[in-house]
PDB file of C-alpha atoms in Angstrom:
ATOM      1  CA  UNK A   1      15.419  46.204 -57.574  1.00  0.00           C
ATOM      2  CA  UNK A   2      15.540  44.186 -60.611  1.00  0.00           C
ATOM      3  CA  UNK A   3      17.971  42.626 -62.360  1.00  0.00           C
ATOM      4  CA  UNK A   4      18.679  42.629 -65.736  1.00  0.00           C
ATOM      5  CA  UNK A   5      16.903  44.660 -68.494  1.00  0.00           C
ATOM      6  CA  UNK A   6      13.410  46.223 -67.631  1.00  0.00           C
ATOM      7  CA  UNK A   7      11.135  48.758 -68.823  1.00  0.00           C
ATOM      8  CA  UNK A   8       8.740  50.557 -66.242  1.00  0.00           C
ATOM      9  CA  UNK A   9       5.801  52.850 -66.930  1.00  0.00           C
ATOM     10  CA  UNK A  10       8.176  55.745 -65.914  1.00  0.00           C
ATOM     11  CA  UNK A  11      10.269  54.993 -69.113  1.00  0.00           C
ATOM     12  CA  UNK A  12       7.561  54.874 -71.594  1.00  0.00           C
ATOM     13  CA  UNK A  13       6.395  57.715 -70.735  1.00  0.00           C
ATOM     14  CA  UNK A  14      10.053  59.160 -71.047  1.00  0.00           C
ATOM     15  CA  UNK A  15       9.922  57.884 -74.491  1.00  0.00           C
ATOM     16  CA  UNK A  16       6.483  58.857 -75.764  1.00  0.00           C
ATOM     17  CA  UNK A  17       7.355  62.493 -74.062  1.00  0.00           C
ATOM     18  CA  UNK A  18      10.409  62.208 -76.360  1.00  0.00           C
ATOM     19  CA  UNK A  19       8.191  61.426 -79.300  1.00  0.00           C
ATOM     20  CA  UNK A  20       6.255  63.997 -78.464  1.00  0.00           C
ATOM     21  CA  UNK A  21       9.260  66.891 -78.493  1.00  0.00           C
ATOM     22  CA  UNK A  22      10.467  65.594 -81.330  1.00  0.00           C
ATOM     23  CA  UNK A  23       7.192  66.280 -83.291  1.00  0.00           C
ATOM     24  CA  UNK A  24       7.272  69.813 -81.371  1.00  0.00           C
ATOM     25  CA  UNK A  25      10.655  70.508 -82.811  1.00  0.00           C
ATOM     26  CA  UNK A  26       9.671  69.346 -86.247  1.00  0.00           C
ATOM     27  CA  UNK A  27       6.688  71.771 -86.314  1.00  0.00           C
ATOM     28  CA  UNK A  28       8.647  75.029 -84.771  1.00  0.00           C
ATOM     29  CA  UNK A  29      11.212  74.204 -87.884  1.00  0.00           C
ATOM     30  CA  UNK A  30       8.216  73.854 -90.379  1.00  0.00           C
ATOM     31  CA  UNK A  31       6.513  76.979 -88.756  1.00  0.00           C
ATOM     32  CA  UNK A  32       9.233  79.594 -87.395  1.00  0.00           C
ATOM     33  CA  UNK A  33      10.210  80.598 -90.890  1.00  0.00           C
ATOM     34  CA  UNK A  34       6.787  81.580 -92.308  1.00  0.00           C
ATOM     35  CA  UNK A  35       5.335  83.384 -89.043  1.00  0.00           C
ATOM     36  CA  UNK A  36       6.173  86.081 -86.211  1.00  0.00           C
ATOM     37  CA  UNK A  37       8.194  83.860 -83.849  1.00  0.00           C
ATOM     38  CA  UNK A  38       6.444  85.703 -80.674  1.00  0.00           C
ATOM     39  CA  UNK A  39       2.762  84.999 -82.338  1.00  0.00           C
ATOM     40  CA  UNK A  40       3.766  81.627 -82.404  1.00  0.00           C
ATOM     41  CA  UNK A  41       4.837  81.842 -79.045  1.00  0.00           C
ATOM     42  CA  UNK A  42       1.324  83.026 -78.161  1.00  0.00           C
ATOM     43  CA  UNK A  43      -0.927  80.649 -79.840  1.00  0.00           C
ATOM     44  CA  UNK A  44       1.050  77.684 -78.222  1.00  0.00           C
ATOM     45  CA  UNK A  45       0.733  79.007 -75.066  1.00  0.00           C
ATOM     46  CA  UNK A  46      -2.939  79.212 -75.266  1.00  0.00           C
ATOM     47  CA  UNK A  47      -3.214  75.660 -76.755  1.00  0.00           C
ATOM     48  CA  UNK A  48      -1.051  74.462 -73.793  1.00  0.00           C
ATOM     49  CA  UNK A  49      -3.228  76.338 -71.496  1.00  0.00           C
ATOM     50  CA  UNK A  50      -6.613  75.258 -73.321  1.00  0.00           C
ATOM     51  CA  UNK A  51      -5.124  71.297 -73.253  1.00  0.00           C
ATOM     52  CA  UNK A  52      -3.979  71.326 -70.015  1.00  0.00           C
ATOM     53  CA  UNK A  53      -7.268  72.616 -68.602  1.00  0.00           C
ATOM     54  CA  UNK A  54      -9.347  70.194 -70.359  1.00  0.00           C
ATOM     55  CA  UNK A  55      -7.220  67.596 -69.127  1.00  0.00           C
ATOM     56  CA  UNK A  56      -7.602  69.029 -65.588  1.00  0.00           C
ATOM     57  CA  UNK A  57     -11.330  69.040 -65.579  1.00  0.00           C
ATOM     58  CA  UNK A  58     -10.890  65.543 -67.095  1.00  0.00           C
ATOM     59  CA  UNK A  59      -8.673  63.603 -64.582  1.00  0.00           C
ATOM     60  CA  UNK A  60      -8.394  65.662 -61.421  1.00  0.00           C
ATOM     61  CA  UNK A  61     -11.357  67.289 -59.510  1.00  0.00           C
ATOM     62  CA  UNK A  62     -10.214  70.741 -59.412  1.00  0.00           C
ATOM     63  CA  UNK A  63     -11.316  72.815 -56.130  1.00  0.00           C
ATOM     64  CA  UNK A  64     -10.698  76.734 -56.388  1.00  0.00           C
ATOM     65  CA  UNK A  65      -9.160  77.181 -53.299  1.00  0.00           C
ATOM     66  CA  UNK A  66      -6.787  74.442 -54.080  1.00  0.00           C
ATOM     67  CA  UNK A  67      -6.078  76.385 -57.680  1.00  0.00           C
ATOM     68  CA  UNK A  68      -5.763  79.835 -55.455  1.00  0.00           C
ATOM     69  CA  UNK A  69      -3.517  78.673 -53.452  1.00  0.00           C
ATOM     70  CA  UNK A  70      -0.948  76.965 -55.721  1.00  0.00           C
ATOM     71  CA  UNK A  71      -1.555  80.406 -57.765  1.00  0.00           C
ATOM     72  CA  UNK A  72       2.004  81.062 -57.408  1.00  0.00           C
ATOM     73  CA  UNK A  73       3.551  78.113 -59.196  1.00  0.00           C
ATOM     74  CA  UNK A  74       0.929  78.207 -61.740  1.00  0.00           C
ATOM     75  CA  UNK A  75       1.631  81.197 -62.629  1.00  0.00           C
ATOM     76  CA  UNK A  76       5.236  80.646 -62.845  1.00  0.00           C
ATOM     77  CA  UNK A  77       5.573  77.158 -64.401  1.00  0.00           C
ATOM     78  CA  UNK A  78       2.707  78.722 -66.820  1.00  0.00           C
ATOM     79  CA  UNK A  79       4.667  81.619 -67.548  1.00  0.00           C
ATOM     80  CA  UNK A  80       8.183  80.877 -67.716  1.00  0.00           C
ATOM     81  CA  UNK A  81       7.876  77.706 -68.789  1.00  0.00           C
ATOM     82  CA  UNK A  82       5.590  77.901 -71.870  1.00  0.00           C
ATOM     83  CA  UNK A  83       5.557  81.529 -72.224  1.00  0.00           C
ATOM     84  CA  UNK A  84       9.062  82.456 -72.151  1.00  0.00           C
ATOM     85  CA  UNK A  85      10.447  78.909 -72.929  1.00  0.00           C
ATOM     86  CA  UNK A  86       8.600  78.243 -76.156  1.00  0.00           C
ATOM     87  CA  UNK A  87       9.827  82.424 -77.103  1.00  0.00           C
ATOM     88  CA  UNK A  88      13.439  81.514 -76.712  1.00  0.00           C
ATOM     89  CA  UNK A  89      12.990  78.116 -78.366  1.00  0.00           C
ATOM     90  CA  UNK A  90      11.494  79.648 -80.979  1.00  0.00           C
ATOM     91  CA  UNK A  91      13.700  82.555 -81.909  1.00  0.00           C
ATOM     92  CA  UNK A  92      16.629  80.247 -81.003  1.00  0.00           C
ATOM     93  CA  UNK A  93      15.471  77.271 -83.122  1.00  0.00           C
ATOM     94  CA  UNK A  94      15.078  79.708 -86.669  1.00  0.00           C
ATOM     95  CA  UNK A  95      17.076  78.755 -89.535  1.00  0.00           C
ATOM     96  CA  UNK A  96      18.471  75.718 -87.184  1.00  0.00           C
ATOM     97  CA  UNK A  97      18.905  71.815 -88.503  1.00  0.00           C
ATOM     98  CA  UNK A  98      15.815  70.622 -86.514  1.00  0.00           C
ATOM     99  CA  UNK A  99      18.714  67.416 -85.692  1.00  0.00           C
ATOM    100  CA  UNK A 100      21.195  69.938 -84.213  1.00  0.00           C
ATOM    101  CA  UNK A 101      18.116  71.706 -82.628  1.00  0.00           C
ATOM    102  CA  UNK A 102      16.959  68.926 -80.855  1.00  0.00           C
ATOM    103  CA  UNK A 103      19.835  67.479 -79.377  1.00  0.00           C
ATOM    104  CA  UNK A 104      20.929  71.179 -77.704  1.00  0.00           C
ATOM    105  CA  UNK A 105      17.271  70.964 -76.468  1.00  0.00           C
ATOM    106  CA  UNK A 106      17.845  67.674 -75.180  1.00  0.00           C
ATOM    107  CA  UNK A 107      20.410  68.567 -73.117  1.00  0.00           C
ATOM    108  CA  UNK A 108      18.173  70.528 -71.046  1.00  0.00           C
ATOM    109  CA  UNK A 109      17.550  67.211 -69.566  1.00  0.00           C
ATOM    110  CA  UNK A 110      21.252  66.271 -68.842  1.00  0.00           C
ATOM    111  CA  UNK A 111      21.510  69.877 -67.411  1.00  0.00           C
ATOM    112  CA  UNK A 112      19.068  68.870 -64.603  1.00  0.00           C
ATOM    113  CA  UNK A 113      20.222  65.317 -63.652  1.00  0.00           C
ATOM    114  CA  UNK A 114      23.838  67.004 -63.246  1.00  0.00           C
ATOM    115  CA  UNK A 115      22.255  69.667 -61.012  1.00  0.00           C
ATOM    116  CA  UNK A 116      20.554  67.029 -59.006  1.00  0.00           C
ATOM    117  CA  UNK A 117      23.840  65.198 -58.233  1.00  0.00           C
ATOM    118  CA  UNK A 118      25.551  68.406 -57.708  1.00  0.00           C
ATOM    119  CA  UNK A 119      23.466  70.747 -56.029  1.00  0.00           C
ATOM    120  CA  UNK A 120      21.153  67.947 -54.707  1.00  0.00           C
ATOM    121  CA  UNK A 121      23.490  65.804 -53.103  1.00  0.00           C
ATOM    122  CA  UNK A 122      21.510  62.715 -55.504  1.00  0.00           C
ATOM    123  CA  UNK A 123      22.714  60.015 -56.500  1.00  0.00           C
ATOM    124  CA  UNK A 124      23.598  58.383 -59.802  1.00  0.00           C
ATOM    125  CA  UNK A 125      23.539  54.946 -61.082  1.00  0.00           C
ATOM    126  CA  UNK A 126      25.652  53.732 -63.778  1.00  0.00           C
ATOM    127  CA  UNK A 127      22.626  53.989 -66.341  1.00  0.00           C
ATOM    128  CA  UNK A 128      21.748  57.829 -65.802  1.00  0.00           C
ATOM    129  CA  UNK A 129      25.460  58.527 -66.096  1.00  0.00           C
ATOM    130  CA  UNK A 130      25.555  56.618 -69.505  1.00  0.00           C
ATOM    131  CA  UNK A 131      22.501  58.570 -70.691  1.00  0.00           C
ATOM    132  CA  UNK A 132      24.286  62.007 -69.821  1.00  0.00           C
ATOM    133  CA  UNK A 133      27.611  60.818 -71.542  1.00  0.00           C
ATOM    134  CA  UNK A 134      25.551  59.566 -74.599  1.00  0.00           C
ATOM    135  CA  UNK A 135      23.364  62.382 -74.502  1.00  0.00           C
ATOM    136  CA  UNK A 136      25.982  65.389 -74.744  1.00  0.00           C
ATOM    137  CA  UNK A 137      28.549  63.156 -77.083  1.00  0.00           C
ATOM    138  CA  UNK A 138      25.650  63.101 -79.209  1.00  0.00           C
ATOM    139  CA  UNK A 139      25.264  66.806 -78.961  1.00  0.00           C
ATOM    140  CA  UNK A 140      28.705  67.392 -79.979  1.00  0.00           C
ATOM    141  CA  UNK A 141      29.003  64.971 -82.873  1.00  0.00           C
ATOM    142  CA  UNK A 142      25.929  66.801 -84.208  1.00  0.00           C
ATOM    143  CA  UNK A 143      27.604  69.780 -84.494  1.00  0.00           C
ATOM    144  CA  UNK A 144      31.153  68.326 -86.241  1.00  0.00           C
ATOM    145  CA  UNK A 145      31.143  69.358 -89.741  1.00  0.00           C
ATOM    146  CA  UNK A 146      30.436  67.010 -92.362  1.00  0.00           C
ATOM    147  CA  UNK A 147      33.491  66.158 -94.225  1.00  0.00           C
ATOM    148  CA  UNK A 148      33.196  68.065 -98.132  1.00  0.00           C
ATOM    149  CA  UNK A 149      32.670  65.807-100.656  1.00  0.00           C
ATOM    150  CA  UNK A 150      36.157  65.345-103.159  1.00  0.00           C
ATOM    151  CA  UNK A 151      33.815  66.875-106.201  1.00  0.00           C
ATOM    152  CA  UNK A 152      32.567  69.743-104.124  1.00  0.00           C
ATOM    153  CA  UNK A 153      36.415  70.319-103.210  1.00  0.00           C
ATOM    154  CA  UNK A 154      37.829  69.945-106.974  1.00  0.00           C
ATOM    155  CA  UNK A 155      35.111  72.557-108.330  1.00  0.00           C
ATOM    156  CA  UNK A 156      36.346  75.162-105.760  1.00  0.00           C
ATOM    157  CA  UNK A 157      40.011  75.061-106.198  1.00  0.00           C
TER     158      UNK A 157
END
């Protein structure tokens, strides 16, 4: 335990992952519009798939019988998680702010530190609490009209 303010390696990778969505996001909004949403679904599966088993044969040392047997929850994160995930964030994402977009995305990750104090029984520390709060009054100050400017409002009535 440390005191006072620290960054691990944990948290920069948090933050470079967040990076990371954040350019996802931004390309769905740039793309979504001009293509089939479910084509797009399919070529960034495959380039997930393709990336993630170059990086295998890159930093692991794959054995088949270690891939057979862990076929399962390949198959499952694979397919649920990229394949149906990037669908519904696709199709849900059209016509979307990519601001507004990104924060309901984002709460996917407040979703499943709330389950793990819930269902898990796991504990929380004053900071993750704080990120949860900040996280979903984020999400709903997002979504809080913007105030109509006086000029917009005079050339209506």
């Amino acid at each position: 335990i440390t005191d006072g303010f620290s960054i691990s390696k944990g948290d920069c990778l948090v933050f470079l992952c967040a990076i990371v969505f954040s350019v996802h996001i931004l390309v769905i909004d740039h793309f979504a519009p001009k293509v089939d949403g479910v084509a797009l679904s399919c070529i960034q599966f495959f380039v997930a798939g393709i990336l993630s088993g170059v990086a295998m044969m890159l930093f692991e040392e794959p054995r088949l019988d270690d891939i057979l047997a862990a076929a399962l929850p390949i198959l499952y994160a694979g397919i649920f998680s990229s394949g149906v995930g990037y669908t519904l964030q696709i199709v849900g994402q059209k016509g979307m702010n990519p601001t507004v977009a990104s924060l309901i995305l984002s709460l996917e990750s407040s979703i499943s530190v709330l389950a793990g104090w819930v269902l898990l029984g796991q504990s929380m520390r004053l900071r993750e609490l704080s990120g949860c709060a900040l996280m979903f009054g984020a999400i709903i100050l997002a979504q809080i009209p913007a105030p109509q400017r006086r000029k917009e409002r005079a050339g209506e009535a």
